[in-house]
mmCIF file of C-alpha atoms in Angstrom:
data_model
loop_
_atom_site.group_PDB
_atom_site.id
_atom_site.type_symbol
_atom_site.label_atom_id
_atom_site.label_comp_id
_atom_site.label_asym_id
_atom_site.label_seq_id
_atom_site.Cartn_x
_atom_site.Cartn_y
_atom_site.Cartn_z
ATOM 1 C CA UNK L 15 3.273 7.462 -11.874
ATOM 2 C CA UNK L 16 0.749 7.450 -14.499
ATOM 3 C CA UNK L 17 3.032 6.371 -17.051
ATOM 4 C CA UNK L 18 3.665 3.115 -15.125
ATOM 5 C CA UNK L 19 -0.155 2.913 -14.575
ATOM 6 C CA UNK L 20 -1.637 3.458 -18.364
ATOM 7 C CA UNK L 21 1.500 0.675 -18.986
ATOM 8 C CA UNK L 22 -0.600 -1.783 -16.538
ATOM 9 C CA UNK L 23 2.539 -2.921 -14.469
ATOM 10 C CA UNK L 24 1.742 -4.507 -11.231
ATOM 11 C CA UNK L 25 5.792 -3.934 -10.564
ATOM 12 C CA UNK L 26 6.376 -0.820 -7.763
ATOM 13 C CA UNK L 27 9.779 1.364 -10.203
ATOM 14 C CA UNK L 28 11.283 3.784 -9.808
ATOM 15 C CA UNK L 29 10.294 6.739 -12.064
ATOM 16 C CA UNK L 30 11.609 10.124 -12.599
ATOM 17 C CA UNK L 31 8.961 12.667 -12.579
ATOM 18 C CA UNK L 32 9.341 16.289 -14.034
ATOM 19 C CA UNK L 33 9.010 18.660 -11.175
ATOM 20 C CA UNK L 34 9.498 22.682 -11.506
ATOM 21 C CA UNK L 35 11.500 21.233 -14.188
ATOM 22 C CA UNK L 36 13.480 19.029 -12.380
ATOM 23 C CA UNK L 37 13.662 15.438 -13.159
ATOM 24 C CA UNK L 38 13.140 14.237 -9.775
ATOM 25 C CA UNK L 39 13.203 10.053 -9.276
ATOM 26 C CA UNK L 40 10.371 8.607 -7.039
ATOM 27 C CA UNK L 41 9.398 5.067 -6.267
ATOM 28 C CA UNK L 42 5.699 4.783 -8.158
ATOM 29 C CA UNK L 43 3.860 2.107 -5.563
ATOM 30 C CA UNK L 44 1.830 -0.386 -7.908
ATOM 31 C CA UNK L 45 -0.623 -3.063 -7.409
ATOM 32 C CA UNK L 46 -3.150 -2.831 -4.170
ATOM 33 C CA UNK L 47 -1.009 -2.812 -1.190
ATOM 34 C CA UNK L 48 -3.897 -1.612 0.494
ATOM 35 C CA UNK L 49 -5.504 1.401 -1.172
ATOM 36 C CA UNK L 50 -6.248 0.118 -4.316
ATOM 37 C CA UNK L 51 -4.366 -0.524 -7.402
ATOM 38 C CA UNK L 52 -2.176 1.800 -8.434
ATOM 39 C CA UNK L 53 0.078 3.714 -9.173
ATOM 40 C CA UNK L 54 0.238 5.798 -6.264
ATOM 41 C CA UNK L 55 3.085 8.612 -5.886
ATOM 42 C CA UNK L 56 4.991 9.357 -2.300
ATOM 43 C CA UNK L 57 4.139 12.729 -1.430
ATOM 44 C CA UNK L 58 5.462 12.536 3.038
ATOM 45 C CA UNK L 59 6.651 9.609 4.689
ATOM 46 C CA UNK L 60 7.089 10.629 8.741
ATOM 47 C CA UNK L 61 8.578 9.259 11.569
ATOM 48 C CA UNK L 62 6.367 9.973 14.628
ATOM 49 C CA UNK L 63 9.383 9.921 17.107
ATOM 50 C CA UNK L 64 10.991 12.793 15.243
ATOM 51 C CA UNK L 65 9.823 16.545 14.975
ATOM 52 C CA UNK L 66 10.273 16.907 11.368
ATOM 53 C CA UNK L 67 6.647 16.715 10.662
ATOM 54 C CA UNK L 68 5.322 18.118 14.079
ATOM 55 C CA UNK L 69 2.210 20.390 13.412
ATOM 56 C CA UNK L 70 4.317 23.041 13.309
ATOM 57 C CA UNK L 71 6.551 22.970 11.271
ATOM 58 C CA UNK L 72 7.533 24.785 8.153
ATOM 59 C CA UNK L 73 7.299 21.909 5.767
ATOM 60 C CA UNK L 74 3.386 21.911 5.608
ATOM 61 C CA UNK L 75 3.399 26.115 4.493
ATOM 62 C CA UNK L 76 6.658 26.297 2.316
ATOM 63 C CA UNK L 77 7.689 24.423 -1.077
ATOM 64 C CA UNK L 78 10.743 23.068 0.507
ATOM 65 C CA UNK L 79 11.660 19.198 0.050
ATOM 66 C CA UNK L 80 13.507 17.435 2.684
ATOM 67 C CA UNK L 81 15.484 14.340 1.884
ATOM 68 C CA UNK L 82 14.523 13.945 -1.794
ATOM 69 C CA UNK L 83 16.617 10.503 -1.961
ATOM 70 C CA UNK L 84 13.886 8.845 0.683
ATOM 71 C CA UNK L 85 11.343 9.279 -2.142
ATOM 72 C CA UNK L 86 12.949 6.469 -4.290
ATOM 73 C CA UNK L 87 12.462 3.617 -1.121
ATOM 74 C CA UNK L 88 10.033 2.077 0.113
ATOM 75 C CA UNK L 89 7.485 1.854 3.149
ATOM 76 C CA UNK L 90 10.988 2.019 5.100
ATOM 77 C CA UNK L 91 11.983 4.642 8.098
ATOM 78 C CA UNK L 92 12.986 7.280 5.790
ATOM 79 C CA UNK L 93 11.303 10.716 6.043
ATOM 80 C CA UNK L 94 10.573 12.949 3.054
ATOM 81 C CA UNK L 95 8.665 15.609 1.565
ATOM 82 C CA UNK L 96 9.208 15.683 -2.198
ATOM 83 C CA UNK L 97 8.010 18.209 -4.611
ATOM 84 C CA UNK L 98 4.722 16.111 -5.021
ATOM 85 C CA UNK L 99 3.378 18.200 -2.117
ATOM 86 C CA UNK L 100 2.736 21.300 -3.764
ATOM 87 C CA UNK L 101 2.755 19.854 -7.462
ATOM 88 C CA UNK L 102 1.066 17.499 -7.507
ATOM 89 C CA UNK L 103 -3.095 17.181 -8.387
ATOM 90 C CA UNK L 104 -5.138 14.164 -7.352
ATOM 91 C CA UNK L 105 -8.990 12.523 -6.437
ATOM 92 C CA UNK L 106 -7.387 10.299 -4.177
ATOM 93 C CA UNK L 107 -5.003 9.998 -0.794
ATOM 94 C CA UNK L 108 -3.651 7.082 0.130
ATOM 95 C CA UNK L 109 -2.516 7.198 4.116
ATOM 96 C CA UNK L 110 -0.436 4.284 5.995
ATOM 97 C CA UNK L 111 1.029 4.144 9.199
ATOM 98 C CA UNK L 112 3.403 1.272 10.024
ATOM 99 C CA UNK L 113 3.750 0.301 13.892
ATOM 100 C CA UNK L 114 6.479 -2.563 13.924
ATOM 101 C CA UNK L 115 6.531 -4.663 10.981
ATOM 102 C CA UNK L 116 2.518 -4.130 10.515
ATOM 103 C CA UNK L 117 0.956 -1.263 8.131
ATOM 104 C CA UNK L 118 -2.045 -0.417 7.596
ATOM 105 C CA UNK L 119 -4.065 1.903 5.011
ATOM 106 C CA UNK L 120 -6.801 3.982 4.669
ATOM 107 C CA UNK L 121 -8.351 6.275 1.344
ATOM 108 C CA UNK L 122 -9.661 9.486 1.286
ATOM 109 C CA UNK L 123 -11.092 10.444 -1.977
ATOM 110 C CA UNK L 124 -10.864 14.223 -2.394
ATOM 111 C CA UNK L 125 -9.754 16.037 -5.244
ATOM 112 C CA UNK L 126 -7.330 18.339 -5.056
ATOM 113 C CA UNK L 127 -4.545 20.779 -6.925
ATOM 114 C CA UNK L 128 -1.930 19.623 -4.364
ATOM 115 C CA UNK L 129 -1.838 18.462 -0.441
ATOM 116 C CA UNK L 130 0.003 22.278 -0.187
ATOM 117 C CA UNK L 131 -3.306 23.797 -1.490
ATOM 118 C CA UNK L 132 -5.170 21.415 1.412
ATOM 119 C CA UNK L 133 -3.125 22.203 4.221
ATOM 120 C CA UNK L 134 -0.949 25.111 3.965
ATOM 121 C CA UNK L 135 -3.294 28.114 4.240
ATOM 122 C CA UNK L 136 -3.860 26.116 7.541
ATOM 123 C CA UNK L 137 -8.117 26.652 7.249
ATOM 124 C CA UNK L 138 -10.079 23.454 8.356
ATOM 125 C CA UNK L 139 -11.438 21.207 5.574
ATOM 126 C CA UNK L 140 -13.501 18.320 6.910
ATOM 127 C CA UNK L 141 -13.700 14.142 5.912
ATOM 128 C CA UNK L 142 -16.204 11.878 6.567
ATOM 129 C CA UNK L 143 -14.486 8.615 6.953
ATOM 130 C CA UNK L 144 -15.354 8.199 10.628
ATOM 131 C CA UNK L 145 -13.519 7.351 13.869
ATOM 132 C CA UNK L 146 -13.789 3.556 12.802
ATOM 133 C CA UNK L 147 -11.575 4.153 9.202
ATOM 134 C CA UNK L 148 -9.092 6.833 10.791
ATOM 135 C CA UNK L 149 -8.735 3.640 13.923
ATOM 136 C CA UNK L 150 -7.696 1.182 11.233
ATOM 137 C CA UNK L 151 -4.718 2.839 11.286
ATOM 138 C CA UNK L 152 -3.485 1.719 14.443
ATOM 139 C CA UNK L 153 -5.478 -1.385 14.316
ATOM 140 C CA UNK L 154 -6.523 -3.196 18.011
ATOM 141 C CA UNK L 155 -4.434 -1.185 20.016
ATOM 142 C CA UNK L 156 -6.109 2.456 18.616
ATOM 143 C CA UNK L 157 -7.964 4.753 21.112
ATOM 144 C CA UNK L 158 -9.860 7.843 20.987
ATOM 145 C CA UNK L 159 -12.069 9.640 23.370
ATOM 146 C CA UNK L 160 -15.880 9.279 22.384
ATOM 147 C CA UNK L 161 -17.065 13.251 21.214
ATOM 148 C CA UNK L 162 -15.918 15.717 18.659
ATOM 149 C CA UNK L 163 -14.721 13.087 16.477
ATOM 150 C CA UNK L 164 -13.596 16.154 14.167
ATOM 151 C CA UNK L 165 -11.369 14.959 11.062
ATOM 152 C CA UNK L 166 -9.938 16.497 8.032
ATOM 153 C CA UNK L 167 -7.430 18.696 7.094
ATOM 154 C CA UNK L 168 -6.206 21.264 9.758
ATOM 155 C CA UNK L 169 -7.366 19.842 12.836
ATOM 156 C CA UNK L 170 -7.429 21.623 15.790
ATOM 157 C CA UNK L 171 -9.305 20.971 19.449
ATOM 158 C CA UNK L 172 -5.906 20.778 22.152
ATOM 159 C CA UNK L 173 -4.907 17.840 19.921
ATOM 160 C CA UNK L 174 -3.807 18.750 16.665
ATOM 161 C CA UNK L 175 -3.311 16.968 13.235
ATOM 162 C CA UNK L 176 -2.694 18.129 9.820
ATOM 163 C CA UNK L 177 -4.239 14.714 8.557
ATOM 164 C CA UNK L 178 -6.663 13.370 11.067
ATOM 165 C CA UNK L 179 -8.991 12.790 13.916
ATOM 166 C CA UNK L 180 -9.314 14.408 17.018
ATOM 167 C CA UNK L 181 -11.599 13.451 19.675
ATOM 168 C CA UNK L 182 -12.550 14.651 23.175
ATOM 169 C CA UNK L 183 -14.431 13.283 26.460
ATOM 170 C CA UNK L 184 -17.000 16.193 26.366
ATOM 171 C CA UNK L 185 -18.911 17.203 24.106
ATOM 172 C CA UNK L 186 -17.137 19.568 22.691
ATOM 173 C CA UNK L 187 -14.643 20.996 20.794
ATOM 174 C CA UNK L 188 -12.304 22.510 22.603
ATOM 175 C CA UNK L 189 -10.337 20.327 25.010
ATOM 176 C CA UNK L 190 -9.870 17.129 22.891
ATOM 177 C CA UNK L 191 -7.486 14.839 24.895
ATOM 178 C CA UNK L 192 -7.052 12.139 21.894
ATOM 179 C CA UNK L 193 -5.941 12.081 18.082
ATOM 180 C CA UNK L 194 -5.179 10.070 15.400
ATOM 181 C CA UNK L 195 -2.767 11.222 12.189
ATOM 182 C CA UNK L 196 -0.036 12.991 10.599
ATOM 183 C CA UNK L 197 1.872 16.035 10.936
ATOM 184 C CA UNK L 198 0.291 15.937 15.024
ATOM 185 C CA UNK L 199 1.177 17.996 17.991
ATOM 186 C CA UNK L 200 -0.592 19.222 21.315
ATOM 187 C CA UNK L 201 -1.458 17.455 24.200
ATOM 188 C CA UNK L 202 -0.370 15.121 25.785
ATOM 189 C CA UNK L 203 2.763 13.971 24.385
ATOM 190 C CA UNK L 204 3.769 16.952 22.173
ATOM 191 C CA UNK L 205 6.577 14.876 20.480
ATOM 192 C CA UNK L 206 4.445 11.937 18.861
ATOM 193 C CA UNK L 207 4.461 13.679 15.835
ATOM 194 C CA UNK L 208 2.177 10.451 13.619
ATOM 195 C CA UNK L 209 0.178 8.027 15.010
ATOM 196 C CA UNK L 210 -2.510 7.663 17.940
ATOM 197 C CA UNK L 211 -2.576 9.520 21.112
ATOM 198 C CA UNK L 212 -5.322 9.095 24.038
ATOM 199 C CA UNK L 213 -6.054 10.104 27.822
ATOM 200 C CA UNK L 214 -9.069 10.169 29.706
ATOM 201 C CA UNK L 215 -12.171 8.401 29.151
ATOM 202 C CA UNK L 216 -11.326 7.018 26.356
ATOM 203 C CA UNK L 217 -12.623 3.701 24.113
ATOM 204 C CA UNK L 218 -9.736 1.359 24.465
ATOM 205 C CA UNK L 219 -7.221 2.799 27.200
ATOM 206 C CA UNK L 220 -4.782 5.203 27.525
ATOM 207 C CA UNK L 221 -2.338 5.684 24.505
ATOM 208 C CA UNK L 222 0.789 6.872 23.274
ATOM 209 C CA UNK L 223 1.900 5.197 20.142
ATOM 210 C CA UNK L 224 4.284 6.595 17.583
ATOM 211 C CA UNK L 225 4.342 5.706 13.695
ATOM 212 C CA UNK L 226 6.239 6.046 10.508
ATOM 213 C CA UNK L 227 3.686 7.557 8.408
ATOM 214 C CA UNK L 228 3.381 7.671 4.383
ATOM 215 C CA UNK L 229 1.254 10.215 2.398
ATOM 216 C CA UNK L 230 0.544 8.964 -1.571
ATOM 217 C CA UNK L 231 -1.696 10.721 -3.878
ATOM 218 C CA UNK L 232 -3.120 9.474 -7.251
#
């Protein structure tokens, strides 16, 4: 996408990217949709209701693409994991999550060779965003338990999220009974693979919502 950037278009194209020299065609998000102008390149999009993307799977350790066609739409309900993953360097993430028709974004500025050099060698790397940012996500409806509050990269506590927060009603580590982000797993509900999950003492009720997800990296 920097082509379309240095060019100044405020016009989201389709652009074909050279990629372990394959010319592979992505949709290059322009203008500020929500995490700044661009352009931004689709790395993941997820569906929470599906398994693709759970914690554990393959996709986050290997350089294996999955439905390279749903990198030329939109913020639709196709998943993907393009080359971009593990080829892509950038100071910036751009994550979404869309529940219904409403989306919502958040930035982490990090720099990084790739998202596989974050994630696959699955070793913790902390954020400092704070529960408040990783909540905008959801918006009102989000919930998380009030301790541990541990984000990043590789997080682990009983809830588990490759991009996210966890949180827990002691204070501790260990026994977290609430998470927000992508590529999730654990308790309680195992199959909401993206989005918010929360039981027990928590700050806004109990919660199980699942969303389409969508990783971008400039």
């Amino acid at each position: 996408c920097v082509i379309v950037n240095v060019n100044r278009s405020n016009v989201s194209q389709l652009v074909t990217l050279r990629l372990d020299s394959q010319p592979v065609p992505v949709l290059c998000h322009m203008g500020d949709f929500g995490c700044g102008d661009g352009g931004w390149t689709p790395v993941i999009k997820i569906d929470g209701t599906k398994t693709t993307f759970h914690y554990n799977a393959g996709y986050w350790s290997n350089n294996e693409e999955y439905n390279l066609p749903g990198g030329e739409t939109g913020f639709d309900k196709q998943e993907t994991k393009l080359p971009t993953y593990w080829n892509t360097s950038f100071s910036k993430l751009c994550l979404g999550m869309k529940i219904g028709q409403h989306i919502q974004f958040i930035v982490i500025n990090k720099q990084a060779h790739s998202l596989y050099s974050l994630i696959a060698d699955e070793h913790y790397r902390s954020t400092s965003l704070g529960r408040g940012t990783w909540k905008k996500l959801i918006g009102s409806q989000a919930s998380l338990q009030h301790n541990c509050n541990r984000e990043g990269f590789n997080v682990l506590c009983g809830a588990k999220a490759r991009i996210g927060i966890v949180a827990n009603n002691e204070n501790s580590c260990y026994t977290c009974d609430s998470r927000i982000g992508f590529g999730t797993g654990g308790v309680h509900d195992n199959s909401n693979t993206c989005g918010n999950e929360a039981m027990y003492s928590t700050d806004n009720g109990h919660k199980h919502i699942k969303a389409m997800g969508y990783i971008l990296v400039q």
